[in-house]
mmCIF file of C-alpha atoms in Angstrom:
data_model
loop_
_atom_site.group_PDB
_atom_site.id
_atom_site.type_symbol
_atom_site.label_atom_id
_atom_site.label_comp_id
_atom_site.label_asym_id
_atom_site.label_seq_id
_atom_site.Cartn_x
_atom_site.Cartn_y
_atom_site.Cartn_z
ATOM 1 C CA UNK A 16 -6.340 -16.240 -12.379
ATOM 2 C CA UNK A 17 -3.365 -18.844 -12.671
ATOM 3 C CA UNK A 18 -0.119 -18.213 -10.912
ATOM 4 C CA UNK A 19 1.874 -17.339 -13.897
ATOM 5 C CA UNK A 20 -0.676 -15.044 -15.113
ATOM 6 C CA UNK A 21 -0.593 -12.978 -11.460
ATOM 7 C CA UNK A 22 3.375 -13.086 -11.887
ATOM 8 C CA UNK A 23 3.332 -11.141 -15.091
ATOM 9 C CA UNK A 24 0.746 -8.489 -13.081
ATOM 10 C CA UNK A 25 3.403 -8.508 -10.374
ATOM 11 C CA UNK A 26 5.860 -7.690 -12.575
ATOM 12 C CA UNK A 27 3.940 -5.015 -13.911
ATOM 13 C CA UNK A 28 5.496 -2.489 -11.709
ATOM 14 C CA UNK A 29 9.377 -3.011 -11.819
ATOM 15 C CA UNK A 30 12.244 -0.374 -10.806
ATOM 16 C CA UNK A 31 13.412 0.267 -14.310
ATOM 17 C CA UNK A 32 9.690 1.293 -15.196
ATOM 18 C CA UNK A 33 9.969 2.716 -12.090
ATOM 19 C CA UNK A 34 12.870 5.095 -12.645
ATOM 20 C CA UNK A 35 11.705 5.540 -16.328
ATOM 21 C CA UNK A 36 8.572 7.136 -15.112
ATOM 22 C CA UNK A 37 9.859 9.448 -12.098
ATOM 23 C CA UNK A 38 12.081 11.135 -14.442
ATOM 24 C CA UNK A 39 9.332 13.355 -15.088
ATOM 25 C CA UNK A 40 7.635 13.123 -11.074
ATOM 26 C CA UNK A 41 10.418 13.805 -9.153
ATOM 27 C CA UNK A 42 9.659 16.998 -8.727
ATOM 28 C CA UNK A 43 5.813 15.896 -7.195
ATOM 29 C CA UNK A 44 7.393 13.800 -4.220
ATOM 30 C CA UNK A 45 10.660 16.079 -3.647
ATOM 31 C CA UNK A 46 11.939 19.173 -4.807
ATOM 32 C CA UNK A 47 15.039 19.810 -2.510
ATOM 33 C CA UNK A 48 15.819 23.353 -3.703
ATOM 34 C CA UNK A 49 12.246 24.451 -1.993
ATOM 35 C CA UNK A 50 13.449 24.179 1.684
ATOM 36 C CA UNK A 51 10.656 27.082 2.720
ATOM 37 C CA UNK A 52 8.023 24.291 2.693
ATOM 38 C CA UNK A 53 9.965 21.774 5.235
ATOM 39 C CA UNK A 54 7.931 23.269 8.345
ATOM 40 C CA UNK A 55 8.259 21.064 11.224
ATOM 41 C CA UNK A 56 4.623 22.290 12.462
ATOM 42 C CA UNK A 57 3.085 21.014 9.337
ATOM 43 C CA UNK A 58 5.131 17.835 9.265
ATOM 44 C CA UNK A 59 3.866 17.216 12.981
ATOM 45 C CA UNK A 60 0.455 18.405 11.344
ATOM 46 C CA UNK A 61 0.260 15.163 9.120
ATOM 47 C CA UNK A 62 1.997 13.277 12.187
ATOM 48 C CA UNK A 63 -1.407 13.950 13.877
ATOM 49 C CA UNK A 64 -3.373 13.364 10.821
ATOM 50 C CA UNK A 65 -2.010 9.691 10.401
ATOM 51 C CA UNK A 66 -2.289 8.657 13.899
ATOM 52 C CA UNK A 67 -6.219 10.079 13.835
ATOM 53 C CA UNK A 68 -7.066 7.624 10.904
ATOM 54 C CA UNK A 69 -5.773 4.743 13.362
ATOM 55 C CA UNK A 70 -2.164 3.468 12.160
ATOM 56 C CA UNK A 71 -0.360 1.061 14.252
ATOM 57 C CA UNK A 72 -3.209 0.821 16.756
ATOM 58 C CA UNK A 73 -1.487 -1.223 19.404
ATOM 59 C CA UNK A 74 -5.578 -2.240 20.376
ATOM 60 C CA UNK A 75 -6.339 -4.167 17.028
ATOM 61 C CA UNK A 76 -4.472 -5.898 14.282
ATOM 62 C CA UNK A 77 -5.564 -6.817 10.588
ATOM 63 C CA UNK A 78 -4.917 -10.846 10.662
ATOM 64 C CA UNK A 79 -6.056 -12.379 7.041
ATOM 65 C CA UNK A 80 -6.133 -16.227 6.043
ATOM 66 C CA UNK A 81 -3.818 -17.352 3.552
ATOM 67 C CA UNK A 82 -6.844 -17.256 1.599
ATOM 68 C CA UNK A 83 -7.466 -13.785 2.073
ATOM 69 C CA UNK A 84 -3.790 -12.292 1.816
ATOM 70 C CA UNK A 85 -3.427 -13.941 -2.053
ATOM 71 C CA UNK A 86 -6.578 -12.377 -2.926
ATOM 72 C CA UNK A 87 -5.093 -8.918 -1.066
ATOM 73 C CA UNK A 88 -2.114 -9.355 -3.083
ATOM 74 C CA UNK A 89 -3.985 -10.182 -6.908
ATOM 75 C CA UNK A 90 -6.298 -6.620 -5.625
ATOM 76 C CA UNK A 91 -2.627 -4.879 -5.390
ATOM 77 C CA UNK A 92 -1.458 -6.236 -8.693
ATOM 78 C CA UNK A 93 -4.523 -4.687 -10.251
ATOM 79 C CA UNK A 94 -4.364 -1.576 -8.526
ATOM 80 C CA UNK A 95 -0.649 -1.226 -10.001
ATOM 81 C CA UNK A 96 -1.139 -1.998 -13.598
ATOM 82 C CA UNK A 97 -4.403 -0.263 -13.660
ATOM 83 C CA UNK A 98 -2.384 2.645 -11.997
ATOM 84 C CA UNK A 99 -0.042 2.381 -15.010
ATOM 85 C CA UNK A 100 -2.505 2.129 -17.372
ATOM 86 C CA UNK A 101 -3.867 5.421 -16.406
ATOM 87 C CA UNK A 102 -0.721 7.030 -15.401
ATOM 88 C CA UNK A 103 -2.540 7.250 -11.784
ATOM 89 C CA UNK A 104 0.158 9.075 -9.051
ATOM 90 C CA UNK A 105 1.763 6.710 -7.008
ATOM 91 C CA UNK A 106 -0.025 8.271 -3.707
ATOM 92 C CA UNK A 107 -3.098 7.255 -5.340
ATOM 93 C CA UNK A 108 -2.544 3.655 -5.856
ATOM 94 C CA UNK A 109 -1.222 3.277 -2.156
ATOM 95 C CA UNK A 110 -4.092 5.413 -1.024
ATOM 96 C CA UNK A 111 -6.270 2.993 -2.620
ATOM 97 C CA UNK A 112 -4.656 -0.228 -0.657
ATOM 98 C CA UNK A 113 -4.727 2.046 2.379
ATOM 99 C CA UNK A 114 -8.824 2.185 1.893
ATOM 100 C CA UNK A 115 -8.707 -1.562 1.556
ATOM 101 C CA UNK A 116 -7.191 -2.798 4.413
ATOM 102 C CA UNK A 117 -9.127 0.310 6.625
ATOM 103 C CA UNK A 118 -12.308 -1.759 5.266
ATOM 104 C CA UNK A 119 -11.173 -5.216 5.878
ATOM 105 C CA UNK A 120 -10.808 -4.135 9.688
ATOM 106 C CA UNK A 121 -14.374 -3.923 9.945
ATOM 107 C CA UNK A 122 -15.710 -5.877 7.607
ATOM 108 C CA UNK A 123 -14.600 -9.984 6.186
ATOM 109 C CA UNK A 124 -15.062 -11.097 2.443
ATOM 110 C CA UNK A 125 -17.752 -14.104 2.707
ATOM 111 C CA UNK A 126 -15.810 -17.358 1.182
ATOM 112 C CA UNK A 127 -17.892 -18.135 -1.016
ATOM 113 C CA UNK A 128 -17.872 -14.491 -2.457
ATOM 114 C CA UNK A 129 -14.230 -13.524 -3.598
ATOM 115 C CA UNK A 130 -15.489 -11.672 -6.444
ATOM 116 C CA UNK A 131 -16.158 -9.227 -3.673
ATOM 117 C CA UNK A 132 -12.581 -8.756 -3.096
ATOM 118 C CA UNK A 133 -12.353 -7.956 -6.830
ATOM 119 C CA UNK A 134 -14.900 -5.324 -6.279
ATOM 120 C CA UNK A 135 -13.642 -3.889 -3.530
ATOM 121 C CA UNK A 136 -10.694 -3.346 -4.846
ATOM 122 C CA UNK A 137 -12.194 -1.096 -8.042
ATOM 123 C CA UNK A 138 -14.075 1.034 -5.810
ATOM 124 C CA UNK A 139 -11.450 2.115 -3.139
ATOM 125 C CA UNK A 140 -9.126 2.773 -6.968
ATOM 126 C CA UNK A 141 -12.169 4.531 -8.083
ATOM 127 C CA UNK A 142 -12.183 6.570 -4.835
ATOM 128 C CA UNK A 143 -8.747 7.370 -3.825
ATOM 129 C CA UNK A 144 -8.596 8.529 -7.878
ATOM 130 C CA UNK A 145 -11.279 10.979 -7.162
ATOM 131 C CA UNK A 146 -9.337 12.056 -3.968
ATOM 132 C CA UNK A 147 -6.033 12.434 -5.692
ATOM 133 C CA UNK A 148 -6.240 12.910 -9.606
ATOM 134 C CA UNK A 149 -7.320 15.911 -11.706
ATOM 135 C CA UNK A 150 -8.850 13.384 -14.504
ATOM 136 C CA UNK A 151 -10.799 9.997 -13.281
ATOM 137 C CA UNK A 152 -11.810 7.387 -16.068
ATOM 138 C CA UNK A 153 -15.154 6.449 -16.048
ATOM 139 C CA UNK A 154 -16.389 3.800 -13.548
ATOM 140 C CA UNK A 155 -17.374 1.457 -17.240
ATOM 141 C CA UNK A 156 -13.401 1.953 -17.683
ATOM 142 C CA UNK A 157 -12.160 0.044 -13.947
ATOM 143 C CA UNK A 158 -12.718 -3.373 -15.006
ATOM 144 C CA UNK A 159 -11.051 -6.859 -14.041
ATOM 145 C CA UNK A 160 -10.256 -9.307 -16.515
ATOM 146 C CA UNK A 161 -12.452 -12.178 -14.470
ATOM 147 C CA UNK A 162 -15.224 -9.613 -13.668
ATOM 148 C CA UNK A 163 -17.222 -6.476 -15.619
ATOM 149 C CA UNK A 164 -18.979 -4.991 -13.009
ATOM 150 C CA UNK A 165 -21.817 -2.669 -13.786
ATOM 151 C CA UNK A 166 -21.161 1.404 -13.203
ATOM 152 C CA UNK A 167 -24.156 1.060 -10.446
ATOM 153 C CA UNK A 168 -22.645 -1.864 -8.609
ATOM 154 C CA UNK A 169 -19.572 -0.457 -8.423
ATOM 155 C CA UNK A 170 -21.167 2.983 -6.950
ATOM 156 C CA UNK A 171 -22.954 0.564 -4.351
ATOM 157 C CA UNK A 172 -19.472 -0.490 -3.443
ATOM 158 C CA UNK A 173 -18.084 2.788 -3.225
ATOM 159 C CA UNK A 174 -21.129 4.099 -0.862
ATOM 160 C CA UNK A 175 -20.357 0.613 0.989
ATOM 161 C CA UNK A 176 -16.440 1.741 1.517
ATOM 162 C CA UNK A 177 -17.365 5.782 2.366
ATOM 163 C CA UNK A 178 -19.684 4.856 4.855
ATOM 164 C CA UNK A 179 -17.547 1.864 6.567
ATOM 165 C CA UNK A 180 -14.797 4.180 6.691
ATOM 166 C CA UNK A 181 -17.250 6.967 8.101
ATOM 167 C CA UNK A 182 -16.653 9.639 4.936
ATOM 168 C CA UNK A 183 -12.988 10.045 6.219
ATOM 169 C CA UNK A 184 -10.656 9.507 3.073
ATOM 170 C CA UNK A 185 -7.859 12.279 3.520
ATOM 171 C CA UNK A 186 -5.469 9.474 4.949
ATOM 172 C CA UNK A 187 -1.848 10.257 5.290
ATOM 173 C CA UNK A 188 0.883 8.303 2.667
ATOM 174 C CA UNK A 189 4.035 7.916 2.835
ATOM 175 C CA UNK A 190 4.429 10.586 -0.222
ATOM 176 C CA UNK A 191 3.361 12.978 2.261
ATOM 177 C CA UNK A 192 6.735 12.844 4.186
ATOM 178 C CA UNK A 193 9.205 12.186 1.627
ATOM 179 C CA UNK A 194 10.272 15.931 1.194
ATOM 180 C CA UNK A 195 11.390 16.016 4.863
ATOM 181 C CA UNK A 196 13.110 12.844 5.214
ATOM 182 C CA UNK A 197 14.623 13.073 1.803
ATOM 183 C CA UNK A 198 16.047 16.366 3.345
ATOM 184 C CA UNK A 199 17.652 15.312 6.452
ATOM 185 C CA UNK A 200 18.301 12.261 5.758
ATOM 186 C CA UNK A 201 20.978 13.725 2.934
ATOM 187 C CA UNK A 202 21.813 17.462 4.209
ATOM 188 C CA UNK A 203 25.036 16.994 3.140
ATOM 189 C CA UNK A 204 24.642 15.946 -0.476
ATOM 190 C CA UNK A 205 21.053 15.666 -1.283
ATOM 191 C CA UNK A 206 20.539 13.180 -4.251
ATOM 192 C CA UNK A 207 18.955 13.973 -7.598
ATOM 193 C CA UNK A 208 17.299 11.496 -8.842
ATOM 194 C CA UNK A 209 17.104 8.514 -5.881
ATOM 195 C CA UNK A 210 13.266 9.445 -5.126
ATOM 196 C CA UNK A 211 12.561 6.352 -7.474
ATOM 197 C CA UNK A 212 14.426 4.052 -5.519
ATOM 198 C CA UNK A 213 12.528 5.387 -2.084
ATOM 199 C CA UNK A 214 9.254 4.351 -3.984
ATOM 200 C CA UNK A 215 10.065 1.024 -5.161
ATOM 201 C CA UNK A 216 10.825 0.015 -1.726
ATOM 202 C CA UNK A 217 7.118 1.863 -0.792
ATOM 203 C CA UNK A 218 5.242 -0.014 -3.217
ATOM 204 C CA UNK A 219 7.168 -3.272 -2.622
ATOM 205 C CA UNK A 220 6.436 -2.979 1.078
ATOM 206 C CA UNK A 221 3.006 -2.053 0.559
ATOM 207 C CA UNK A 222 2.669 -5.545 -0.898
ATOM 208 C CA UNK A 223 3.815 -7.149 2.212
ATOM 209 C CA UNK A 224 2.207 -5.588 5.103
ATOM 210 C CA UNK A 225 -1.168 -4.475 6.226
ATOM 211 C CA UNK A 226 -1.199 -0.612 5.636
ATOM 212 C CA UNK A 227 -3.162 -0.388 9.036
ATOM 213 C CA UNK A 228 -0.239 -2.043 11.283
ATOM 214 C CA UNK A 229 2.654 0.730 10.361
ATOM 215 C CA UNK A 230 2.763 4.854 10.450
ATOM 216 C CA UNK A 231 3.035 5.835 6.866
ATOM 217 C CA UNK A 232 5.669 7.710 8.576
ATOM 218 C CA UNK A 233 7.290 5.190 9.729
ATOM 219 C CA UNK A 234 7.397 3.456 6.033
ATOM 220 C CA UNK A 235 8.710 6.614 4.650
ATOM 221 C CA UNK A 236 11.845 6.867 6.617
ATOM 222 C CA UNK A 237 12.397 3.390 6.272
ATOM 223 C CA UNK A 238 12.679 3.648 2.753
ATOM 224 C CA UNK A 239 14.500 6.966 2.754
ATOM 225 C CA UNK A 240 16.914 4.853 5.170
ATOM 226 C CA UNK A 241 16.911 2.010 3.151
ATOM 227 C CA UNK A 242 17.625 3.907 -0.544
ATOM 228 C CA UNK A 243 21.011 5.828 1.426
ATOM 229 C CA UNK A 244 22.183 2.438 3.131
ATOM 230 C CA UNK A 245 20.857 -1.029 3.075
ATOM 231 C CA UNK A 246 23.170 -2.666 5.906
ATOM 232 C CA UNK A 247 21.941 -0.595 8.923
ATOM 233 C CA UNK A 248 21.751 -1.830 12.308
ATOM 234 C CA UNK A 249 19.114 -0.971 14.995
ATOM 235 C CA UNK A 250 21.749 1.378 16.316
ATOM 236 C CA UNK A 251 23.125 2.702 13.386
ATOM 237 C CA UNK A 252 19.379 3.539 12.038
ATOM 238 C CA UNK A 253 18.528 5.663 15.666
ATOM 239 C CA UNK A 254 22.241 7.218 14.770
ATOM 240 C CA UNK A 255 20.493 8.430 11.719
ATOM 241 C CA UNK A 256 17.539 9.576 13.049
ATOM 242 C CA UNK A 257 18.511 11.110 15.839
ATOM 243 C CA UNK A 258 18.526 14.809 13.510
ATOM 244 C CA UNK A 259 14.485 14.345 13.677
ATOM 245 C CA UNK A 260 13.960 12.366 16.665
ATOM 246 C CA UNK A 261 12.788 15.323 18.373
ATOM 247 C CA UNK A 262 9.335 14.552 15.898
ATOM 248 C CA UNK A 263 6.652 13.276 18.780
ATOM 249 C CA UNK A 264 5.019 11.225 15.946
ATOM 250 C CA UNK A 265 8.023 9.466 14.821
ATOM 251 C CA UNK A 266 8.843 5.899 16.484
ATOM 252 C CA UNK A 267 12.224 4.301 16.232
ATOM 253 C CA UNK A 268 10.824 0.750 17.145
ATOM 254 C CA UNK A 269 8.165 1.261 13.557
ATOM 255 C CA UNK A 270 10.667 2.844 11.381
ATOM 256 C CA UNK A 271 13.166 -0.624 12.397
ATOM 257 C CA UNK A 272 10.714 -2.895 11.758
ATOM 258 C CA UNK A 273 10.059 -1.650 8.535
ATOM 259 C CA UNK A 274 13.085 -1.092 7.252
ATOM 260 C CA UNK A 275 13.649 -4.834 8.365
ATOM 261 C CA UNK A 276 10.885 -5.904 6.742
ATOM 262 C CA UNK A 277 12.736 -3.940 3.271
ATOM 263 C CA UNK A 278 16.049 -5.141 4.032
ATOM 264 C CA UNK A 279 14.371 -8.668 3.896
ATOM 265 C CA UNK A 280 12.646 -8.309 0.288
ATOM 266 C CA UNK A 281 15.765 -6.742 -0.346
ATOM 267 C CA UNK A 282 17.667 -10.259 0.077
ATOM 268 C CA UNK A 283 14.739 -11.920 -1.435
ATOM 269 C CA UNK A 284 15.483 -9.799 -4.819
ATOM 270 C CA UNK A 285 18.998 -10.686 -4.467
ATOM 271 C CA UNK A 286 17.666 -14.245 -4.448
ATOM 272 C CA UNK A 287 15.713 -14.421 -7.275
ATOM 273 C CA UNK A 288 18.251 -12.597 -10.032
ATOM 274 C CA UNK A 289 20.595 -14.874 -8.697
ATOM 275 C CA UNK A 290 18.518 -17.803 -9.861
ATOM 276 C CA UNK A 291 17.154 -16.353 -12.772
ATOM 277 C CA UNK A 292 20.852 -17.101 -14.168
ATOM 278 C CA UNK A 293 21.118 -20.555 -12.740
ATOM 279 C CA UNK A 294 20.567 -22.881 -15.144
ATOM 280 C CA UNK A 295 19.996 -25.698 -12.931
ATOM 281 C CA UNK A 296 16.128 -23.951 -11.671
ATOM 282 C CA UNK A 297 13.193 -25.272 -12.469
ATOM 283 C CA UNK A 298 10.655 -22.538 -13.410
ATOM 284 C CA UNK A 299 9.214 -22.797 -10.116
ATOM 285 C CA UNK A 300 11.835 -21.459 -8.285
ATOM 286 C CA UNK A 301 11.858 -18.526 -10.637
ATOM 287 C CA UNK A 302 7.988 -17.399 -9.346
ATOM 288 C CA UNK A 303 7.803 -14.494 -7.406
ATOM 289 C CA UNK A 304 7.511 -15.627 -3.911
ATOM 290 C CA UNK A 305 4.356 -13.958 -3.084
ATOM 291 C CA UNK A 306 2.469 -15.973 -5.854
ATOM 292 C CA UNK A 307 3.972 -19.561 -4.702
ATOM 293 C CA UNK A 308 0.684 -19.958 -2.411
ATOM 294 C CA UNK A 309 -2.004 -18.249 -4.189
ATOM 295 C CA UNK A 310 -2.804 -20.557 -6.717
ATOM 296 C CA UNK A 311 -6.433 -21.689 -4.827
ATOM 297 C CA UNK A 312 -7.376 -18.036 -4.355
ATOM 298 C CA UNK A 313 -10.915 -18.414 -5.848
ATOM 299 C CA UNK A 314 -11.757 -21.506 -3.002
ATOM 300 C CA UNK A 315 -14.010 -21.039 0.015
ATOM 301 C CA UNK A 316 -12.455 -19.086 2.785
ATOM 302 C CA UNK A 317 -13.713 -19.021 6.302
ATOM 303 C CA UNK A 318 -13.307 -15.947 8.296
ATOM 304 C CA UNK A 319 -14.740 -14.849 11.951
ATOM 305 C CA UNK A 320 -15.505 -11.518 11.029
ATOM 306 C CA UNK A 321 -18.889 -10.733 9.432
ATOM 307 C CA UNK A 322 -19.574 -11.446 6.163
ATOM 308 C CA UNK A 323 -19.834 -9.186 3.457
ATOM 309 C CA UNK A 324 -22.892 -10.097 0.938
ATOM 310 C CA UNK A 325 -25.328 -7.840 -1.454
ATOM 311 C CA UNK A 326 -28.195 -9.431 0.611
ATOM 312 C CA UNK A 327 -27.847 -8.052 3.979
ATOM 313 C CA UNK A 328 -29.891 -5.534 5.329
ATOM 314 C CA UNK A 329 -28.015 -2.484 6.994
ATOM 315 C CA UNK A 330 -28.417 -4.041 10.702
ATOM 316 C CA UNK A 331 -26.895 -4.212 13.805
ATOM 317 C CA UNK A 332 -24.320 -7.524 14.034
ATOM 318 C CA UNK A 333 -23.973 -9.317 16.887
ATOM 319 C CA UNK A 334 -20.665 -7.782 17.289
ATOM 320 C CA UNK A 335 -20.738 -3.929 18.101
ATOM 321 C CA UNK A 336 -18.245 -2.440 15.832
ATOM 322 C CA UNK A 337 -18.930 -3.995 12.253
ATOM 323 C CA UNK A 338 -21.235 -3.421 9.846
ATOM 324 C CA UNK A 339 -23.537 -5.162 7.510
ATOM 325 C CA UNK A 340 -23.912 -4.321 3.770
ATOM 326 C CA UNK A 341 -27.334 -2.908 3.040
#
């Protein structure tokens, strides 16, 4: 896949197709009139639930080659338009990345082997669809445009992903929380229709981070944060908070960092319009700057992590905690 053929998938996903589409799901991520179901025991409930499935362990972080993180980003482009294509729920396409970078913790993508990335991607779709949707296409209907993978390799792949994440798929999204942040975050004058602003910023962010490194918590009420007031300082932002800070599950320190890391894309965006009407820019400066390194994505990448190949017998590595694919 060429560079300008991954920007159009990037753009796949924008805020005005955004807001066109929520018209109709607002209701799924936030209806404000229903205060009965803002329960601070169950919100500490999926406070428990996230930090169980291992977010922001302070132990172990995700680091991916450049290689590796263009190839993560063409998997999240796919996810999105095939998300779109099937009018998938937004929880289910971030559920999805959430299953892929829970995998690439234990296991690598051999170099030599980046169709594998392409695959892995279908099958954690495939399976957070099943975990989320009332209707799931076929497996004959998930298909790449470099690769048609076979209904039975793509089941191998899914077995692969359910056992390396040992069967546990309920993980926590951000989705989960946006109902109580949405909440107290704008007591006074709760908004009516600024949930698809709060998702953009989820999706975009989702893009730029490994899932497995921040609370989906901690992403929620960054965006929340971040849709009410982009120009907050560290201080202002614990000002804010300081209604729910009482929430053992919430940390300030995650919640900054993310909504750094949105107030950053936020410039980038700024950026890019700007020199989408400058006539002096070369179309290169117009590409999305997430595609500017990616255009080697199908070369050889080395990684210290085991590799993941259809040939491997299910056998113990010579490193305790990963996995070979049998």
């Amino acid at each position: 896949m060429d560079e300008n053929s991954l920007s159009g998938l990037l753009c796949q996903e924008s805020e005005t197709c955004l807001d066109e589409e929520l018209v109709e799901q607002e209701e799924t991520f936030c209806d404000l009139k229903d205060y009965g179901v803002l329960d601070d025991g169950y919100t500490d409930m999926l406070g428990e639930r996230e930090i169980s499935f291992g977010f922001k362990r302070d132990d172990k972080s995700l680091v991916l080659g450049d290689q590796i993180k263009c190839a993560r980003s063409e998997a999240i482009a796919w996810i999105l338009k095939t998300r779109a294509v099937f009018r998938f729920r937004f929880q289910t396409a971030y559920l999805s990345v959430t299953y892929f970078d829970r995998f690439l913790y234990t296991r690598s993508i051999d170099g030599e082997k980046l169709w594998a990335i392409k695959l892995l991607s279908v099958a954690c779709l495939s399976l957070a669809a099943k975990m989320e949707e009332v209707k799931v296409p076929a497996l004959s209907e998930f298909q790449t445009e470099e690769y048609k993978f076979a209904s039975n390799v793509i089941l191998r792949m899914e077995l692969l992903v359910l056992t390396t994440l040992d069967w546990r798929m309920g993980s926590i999204t951000p989705f989960a929380f946006l109902r109580y942040f949405i909440v107290n975050f704008y007591k006074d004058s709760p908004p009516s229709n600024n949930v698809s602003r709060v998702v953009a910023l989820i999706l975009a962010t989702m893009r730029e981070i490994n899932l497995m490194d921040h609370r989906p918590s901690a992403i929620a009420a960054a965006a929340t944060l971040m849709a009410l007031d982009q120009r907050l300082t560290k201080k202002a932002l614990e000002c804010k908070m300081n209604p729910i800070s009482y929430c053992g599950f919430l940390e300030i320190e995650d919640v900054f960092t993310c909504y750094s890391i949105m107030q950053k894309l936020e410039i980038e965006k700024l950026k890019m319009r700007k020199s989408i009407v400058s006539p002096d820019l070369s179309p290169t400066h117009l590409r999305t700057p997430n595609v500017l390194n990616c255009s080697s994505v199908s070369s050889a990448v080395s990684t210290k992590r085991k590799r993941l190949t259809f040939n491997d017998s299910d056998q113990s590595s010579d490193r305790p905690n990963e996995k070979r694919f049998g």
